[in-house]
Short mmCIF file of C-alpha atoms and ligand atoms in Angstrom, two decimals:
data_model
loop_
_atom_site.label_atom_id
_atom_site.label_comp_id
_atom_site.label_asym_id
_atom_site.label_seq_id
_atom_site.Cartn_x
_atom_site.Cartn_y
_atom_site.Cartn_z
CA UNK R 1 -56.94 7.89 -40.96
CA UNK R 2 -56.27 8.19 -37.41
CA UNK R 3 -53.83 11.38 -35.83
CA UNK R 4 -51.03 10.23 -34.58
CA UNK R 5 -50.31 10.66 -30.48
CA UNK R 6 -48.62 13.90 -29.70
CA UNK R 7 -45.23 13.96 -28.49
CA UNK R 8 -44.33 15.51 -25.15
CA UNK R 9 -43.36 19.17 -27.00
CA UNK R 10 -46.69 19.57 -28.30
CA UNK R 11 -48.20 18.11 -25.32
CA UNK R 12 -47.40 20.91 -24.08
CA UNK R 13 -47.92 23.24 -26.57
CA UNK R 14 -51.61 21.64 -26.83
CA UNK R 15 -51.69 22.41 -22.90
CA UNK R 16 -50.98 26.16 -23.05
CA UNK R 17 -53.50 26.78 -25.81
CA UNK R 18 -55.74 24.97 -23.00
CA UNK R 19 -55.01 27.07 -20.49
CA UNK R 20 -56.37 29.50 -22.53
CA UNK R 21 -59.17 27.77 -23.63
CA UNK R 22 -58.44 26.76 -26.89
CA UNK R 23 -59.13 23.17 -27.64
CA UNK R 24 -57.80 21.74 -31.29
CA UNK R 25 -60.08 19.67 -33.16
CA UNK R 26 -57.85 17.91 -35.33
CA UNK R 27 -60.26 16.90 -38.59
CA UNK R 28 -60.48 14.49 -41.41
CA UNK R 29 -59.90 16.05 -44.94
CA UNK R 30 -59.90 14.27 -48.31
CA UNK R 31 -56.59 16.04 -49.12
CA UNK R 32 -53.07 14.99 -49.01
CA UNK R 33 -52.41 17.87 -46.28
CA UNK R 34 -53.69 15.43 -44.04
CA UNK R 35 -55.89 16.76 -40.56
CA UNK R 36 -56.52 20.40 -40.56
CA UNK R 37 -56.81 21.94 -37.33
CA UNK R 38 -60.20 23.39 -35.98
CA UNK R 39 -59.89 25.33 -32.47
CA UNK R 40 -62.83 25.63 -30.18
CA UNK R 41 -62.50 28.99 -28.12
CA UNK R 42 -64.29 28.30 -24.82
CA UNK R 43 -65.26 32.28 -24.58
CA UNK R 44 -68.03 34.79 -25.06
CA UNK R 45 -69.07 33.78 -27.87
CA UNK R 46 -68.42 29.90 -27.70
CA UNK R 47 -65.91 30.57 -31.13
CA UNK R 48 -64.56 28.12 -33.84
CA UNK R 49 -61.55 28.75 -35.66
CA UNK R 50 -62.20 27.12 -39.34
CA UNK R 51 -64.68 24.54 -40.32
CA UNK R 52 -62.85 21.71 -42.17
CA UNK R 53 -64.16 20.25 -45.47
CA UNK R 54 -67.91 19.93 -46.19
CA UNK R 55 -68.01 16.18 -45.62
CA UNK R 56 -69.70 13.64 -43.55
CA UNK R 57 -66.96 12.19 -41.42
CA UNK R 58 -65.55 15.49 -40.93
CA UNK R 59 -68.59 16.80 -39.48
CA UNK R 60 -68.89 13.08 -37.52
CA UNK R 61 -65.67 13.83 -35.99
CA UNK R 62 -66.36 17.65 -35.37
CA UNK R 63 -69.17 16.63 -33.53
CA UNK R 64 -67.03 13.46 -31.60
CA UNK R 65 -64.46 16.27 -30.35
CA UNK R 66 -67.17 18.76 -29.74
CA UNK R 67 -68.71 16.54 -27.50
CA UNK R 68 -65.66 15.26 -25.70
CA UNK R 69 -65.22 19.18 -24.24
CA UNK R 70 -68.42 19.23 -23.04
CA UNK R 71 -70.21 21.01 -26.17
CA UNK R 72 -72.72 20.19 -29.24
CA UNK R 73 -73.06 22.01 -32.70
CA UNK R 74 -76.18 24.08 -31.68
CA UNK R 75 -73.90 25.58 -29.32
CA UNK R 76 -71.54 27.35 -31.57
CA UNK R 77 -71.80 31.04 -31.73
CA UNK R 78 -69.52 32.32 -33.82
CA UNK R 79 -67.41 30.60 -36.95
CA UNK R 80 -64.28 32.44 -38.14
CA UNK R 81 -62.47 31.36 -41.45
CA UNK R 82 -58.57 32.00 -41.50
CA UNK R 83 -58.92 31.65 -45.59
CA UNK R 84 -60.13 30.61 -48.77
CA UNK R 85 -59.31 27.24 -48.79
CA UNK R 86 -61.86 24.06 -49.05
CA UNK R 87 -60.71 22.06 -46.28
CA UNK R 88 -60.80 25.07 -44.00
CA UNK R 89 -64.35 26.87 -44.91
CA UNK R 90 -66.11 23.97 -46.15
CA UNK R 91 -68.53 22.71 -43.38
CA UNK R 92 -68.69 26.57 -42.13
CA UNK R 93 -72.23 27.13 -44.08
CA UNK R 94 -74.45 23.76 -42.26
CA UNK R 95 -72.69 24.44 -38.66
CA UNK R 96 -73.87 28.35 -39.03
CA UNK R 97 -77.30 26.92 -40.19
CA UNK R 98 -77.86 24.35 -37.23
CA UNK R 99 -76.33 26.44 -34.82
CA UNK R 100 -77.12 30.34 -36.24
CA UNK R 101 -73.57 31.21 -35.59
CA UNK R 102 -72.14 34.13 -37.23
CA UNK R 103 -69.92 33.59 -39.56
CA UNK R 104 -66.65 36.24 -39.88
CA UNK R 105 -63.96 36.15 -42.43
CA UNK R 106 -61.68 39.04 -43.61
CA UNK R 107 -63.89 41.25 -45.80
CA UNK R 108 -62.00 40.62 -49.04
CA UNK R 109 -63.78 37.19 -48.39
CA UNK R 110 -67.08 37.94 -48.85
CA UNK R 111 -68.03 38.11 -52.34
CA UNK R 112 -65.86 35.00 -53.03
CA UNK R 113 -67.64 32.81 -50.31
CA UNK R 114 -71.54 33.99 -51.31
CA UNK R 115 -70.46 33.18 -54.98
CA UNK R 116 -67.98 29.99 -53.89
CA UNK R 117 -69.36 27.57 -57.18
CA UNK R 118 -68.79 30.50 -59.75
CA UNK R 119 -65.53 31.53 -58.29
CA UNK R 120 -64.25 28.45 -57.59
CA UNK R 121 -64.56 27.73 -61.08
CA UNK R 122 -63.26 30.77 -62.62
CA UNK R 123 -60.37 30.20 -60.55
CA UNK R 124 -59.89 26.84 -62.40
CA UNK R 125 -59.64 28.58 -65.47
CA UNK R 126 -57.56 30.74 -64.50
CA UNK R 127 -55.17 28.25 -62.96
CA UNK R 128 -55.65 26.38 -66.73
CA UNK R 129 -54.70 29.52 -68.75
CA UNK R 130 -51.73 29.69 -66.39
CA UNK R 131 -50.41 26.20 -67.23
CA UNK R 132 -50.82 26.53 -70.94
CA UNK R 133 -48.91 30.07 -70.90
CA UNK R 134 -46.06 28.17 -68.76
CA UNK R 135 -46.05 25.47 -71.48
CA UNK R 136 -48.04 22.70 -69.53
CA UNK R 137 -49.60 20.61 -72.10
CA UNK R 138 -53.39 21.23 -72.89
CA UNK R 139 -54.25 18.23 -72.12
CA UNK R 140 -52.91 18.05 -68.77
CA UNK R 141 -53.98 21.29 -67.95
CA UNK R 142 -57.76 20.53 -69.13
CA UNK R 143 -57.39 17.20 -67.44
CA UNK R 144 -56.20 19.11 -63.99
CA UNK R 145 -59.64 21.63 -64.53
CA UNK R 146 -62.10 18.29 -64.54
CA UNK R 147 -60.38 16.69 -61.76
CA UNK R 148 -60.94 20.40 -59.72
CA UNK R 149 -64.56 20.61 -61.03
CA UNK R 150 -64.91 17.23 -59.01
CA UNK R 151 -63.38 18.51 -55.84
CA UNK R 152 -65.44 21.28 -55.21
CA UNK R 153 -67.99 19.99 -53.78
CA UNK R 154 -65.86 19.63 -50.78
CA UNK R 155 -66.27 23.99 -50.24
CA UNK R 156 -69.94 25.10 -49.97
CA UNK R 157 -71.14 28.89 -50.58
CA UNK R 158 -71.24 30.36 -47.06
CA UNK R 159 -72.63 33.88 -46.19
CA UNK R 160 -70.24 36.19 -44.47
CA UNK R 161 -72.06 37.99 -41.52
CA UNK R 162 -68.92 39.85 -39.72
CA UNK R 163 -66.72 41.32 -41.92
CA UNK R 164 -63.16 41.57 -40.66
CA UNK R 165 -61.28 44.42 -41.55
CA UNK R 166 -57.00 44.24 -42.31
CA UNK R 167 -55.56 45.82 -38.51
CA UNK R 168 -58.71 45.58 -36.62
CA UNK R 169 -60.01 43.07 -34.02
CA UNK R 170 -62.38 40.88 -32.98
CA UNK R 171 -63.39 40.98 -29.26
CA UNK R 172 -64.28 37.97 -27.47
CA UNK R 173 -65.61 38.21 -23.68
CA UNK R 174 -61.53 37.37 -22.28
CA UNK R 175 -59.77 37.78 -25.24
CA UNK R 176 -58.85 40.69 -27.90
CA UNK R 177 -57.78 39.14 -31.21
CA UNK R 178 -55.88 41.40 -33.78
CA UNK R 179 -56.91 40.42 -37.52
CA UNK R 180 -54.03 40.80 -39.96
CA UNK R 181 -54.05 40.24 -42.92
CA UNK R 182 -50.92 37.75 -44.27
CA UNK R 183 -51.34 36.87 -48.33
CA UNK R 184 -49.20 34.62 -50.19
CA UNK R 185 -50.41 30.83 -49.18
CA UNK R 186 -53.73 32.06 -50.81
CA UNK R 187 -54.91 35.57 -51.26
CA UNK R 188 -57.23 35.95 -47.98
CA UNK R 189 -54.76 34.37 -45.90
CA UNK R 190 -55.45 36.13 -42.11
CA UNK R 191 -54.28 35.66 -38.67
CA UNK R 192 -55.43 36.49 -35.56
CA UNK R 193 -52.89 37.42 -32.89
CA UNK R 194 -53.72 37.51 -28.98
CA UNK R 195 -50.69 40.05 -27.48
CA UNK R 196 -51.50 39.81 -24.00
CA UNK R 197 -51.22 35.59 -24.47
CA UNK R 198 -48.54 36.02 -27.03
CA UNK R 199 -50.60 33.50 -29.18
CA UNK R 200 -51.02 33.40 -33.19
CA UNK R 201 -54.03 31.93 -34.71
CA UNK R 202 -52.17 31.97 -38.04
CA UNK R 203 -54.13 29.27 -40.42
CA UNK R 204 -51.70 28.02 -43.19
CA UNK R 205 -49.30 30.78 -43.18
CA UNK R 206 -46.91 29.36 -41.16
CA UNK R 207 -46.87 25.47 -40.91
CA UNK R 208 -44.18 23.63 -38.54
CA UNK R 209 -43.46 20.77 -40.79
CA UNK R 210 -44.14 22.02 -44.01
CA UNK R 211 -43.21 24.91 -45.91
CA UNK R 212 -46.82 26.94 -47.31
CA UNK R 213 -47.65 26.70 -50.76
CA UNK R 214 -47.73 29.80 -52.04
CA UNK R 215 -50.13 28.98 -55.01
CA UNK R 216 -49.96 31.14 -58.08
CA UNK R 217 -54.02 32.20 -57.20
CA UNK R 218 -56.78 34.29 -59.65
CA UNK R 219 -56.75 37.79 -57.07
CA UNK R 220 -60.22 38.06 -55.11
CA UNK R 221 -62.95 40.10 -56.33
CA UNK R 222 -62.29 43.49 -56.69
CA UNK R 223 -58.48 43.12 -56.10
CA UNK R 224 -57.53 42.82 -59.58
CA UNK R 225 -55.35 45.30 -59.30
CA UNK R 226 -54.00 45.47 -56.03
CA UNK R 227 -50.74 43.72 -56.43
CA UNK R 228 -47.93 46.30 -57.96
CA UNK R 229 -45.82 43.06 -58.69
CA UNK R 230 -48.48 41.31 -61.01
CA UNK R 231 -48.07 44.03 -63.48
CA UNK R 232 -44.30 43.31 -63.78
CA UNK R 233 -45.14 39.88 -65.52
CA UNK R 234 -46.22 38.99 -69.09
CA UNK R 235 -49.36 37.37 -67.94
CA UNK R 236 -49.91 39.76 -65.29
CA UNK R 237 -50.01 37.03 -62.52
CA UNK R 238 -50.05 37.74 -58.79
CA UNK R 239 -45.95 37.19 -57.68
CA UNK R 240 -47.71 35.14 -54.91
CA UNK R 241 -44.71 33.87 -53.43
CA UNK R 242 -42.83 37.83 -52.77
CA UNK R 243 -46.42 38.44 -51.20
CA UNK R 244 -45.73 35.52 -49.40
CA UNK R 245 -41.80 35.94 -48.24
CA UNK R 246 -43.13 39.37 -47.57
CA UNK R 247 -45.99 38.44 -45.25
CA UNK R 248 -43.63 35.60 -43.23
CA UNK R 249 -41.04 38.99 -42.52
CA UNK R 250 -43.88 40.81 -41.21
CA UNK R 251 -44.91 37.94 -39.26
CA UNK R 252 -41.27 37.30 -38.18
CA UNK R 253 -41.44 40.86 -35.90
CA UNK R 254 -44.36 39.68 -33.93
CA UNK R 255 -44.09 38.49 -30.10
CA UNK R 256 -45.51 35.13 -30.36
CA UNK R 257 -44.75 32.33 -27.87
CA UNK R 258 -47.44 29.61 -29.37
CA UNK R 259 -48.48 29.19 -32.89
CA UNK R 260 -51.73 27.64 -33.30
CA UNK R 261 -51.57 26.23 -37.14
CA UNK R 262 -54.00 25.06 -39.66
CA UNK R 263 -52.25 21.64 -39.97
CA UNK R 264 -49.74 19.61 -37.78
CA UNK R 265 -48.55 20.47 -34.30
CA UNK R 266 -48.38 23.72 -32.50
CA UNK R 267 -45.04 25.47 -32.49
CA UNK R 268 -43.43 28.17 -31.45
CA UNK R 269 -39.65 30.23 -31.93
CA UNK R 270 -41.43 31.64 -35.47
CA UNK R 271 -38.45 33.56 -36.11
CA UNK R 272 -35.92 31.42 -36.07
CA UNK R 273 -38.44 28.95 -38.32
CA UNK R 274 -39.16 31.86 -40.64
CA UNK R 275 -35.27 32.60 -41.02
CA UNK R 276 -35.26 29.23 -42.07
CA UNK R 277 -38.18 28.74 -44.29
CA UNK R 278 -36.55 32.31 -46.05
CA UNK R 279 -33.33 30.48 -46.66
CA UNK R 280 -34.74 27.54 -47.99
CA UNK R 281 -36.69 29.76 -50.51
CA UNK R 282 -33.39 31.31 -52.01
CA UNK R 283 -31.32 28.25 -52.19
CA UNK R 284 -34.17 26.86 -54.49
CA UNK R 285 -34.40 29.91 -56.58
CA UNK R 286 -30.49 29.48 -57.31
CA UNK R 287 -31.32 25.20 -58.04
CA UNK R 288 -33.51 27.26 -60.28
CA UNK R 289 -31.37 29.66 -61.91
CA UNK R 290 -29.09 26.87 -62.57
CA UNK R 291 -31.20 24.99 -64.66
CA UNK R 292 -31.14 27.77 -66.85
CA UNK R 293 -27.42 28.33 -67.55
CA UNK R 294 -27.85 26.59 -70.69
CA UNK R 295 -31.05 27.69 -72.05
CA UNK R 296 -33.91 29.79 -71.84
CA UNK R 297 -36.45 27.37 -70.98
CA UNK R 298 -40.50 27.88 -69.92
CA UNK R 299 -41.42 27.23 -66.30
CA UNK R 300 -43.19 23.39 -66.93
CA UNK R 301 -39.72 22.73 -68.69
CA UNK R 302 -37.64 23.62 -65.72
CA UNK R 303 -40.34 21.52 -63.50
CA UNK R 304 -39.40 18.75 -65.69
CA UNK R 305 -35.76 18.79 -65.45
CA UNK R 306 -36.41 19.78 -61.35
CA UNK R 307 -38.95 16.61 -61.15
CA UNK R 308 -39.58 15.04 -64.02
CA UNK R 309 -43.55 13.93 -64.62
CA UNK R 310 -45.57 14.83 -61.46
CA UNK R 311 -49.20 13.32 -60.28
CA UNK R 312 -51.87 15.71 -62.29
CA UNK R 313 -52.85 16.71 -58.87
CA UNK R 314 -50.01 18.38 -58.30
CA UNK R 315 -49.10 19.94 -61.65
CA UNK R 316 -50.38 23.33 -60.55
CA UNK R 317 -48.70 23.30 -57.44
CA UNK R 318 -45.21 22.55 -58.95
CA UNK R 319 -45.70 25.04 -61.56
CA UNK R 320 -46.52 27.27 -58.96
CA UNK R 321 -43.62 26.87 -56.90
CA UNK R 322 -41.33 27.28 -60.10
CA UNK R 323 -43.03 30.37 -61.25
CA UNK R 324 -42.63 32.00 -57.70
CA UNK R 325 -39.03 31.62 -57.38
CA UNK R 326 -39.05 32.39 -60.81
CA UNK R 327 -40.01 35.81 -59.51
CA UNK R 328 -37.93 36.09 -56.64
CA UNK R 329 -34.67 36.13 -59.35
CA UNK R 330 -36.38 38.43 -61.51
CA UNK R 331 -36.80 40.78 -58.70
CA UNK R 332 -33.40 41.06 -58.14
CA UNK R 333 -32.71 41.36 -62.29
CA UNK R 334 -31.07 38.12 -62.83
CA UNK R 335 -33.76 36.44 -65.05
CA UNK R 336 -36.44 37.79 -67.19
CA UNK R 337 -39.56 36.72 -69.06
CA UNK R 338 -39.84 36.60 -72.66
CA UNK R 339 -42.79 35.91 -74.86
CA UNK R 340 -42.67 32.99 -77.47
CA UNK R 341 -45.85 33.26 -79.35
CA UNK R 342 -48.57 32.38 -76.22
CA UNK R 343 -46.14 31.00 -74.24
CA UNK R 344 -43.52 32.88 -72.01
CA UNK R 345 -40.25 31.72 -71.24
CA UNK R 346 -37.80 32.80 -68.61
CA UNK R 347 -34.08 33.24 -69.59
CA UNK R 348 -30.93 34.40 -67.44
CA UNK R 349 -30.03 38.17 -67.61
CA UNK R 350 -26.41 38.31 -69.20
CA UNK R 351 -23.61 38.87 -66.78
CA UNK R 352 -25.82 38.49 -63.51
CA UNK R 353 -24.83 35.27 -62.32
ZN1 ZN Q 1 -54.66 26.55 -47.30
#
């Protein structure tokens, strides 16, 4: 699985982010993302952005593009971790241990990442309870929880040393970065913006080619009840993608010339892309509300009639896209849930359409 060459665009994009000395590290992940993107930060400390998955040819090839700029492993001094996600944490816990790097992630972070095996799978059931109250068959929801199990060991528990606090910063010898907080793609989703370059760190919040899952996720430890939208649903679910659309607005007011993302090239005009991505989101919520002119129907049923049978690997995330532009017409009173025996349903509000 080789990256493909640049074009001349991201040439120079990849130059800029040079000239600042940050150096992309374009990794190996068992996922059908693809590469995710690992920056070295030639600075005071010598800093990596994200770790890619805990595997062997992802650390081969961290230490192959380490190498070509001059550095080794040992040399690391400090790891940050943009979010929750396997293929970005997942090697963060051996590089601290052969290098002694500090590790920082955004302090909501902290509890989950000591405890990753335990939370990672009480997330699984939690994704499972949320397929079988969206009518997703058991079986396919059980069968989605083993294949998970198997996955995991692709994150690894990893002690969080600096804590990173929503609106503060992390200082680096030539560099100031501001840490802000972004939810919605996951719950810990963070970014780190340097004003005086004009440069976002910004993980997988904002993708160039792809538009950010924004996964229907079990809240973080101690944040059970920190989303006012959750308790507006049946199931009392996190409305992860309004956290989301709200956290690409706030991102949308930012001065940012280069966007250094967790996957695929660097970009940069983020308004303009965010307009976009924010249009996209409503004309699938109306695909969505037309699917239920004729009948109240639960959200695997209007998956079905969307996409008929998808992979088991990506059950959750198609459920998870309904269900989030589910909420997005429900926020503005045109559909509403209803409860048929353990399974809710989502019907059109009369005279809204
Ligand atoms: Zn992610």
């Amino acid at each position: 699985m080789s990256e493909r060459e640049p074009d001349g665009a991201e040439q120079q994009s990849l130059g800029l982010a040079r000239e600042a000395g940050i150096h992309r590290i374009a990794l190996p992940t068992p996922f059908r993302v693809g590469r995710v993107n690992a920056y070295l930060i030639e600075d005071e400390p010598l800093t990596l952005i994200d770790a890619g998955p805990n595997s062997g040819s992802t650390l081969e090839e961290l230490e192959a593009g380490l190498a070509a700029l001059g550095h080794v492993v040992e040399e690391l001094e400090l790891i940050v971790i943009t979010h929750q996600h396997m293929d970005h944490f997942g090697l963060a816990a051996l590089l601290a241990r052969r290098s002694g790097a500090g590790v920082a992630a955004i302090d909501a972070l902290v509890p989950y990442f000591s405890d990753f095996e335990h939370e990672a799978e009480r997330e699984d059931e939690y994704a499972a309870a949320t397929m079988l109250r969206h009518g997703v068959p058991r079986d396919y929801a059980r069968a989605l929880q083993a294949l998970s199990a198997t996955y995991r060991s692709w994150g690894a528990p990893v002690e969080v040393g600096i804590e990173l606090a929503d609106g503060g910063e992390l200082h680096l010898g030539e560099r100031t970065l501001q840490v802000l907080r972004r939810p919605g793609h996951s719950p810990s989703d963070t970014v780190f913006y340097d004003a005086r370059r004009r440069m976002l760190i910004a993980g997988d919040h904002l993708l160039k080619n792809i538009s950010s899952n924004a996964i229907v996720t079990r809240p973080l430890p101690g944040e059970y009840d920190a989303d006012p939208a959750a308790s507006a649903h049946l199931d009392g679910r996190p409305a992860s993608l309004l956290t989301y659309t709200s956290s690409l607005r706030a991102t949308a007011t930012m001065d940012v010339e280069l966007v250094l993302p967790g996957h695929g090239p660097l970009f940069g005009e983020t308004p303009a892309l965010i307009a976009e991505r924010l249009k996209m989101h409503g004309r699938r919520a109306e695909k969505i509300a037309r699917v239920l002119a004729d009948a109240p129907r639960t959200a695997h049923e209007i998956a079905q009639v969307l996409w008929g049978d998808v992979a088991v690997t990506q059950a959750y995330l198609t459920l998870s896209e309904v269900l989030g532009h589910l909420d997005l017409l429900t926020g503005e009173g045109r559909v509403r849930e209803e409860l048929d025996g353990e399974t809710i349903s989502f019907a059109l509000v009369a005279d809204s359409v």
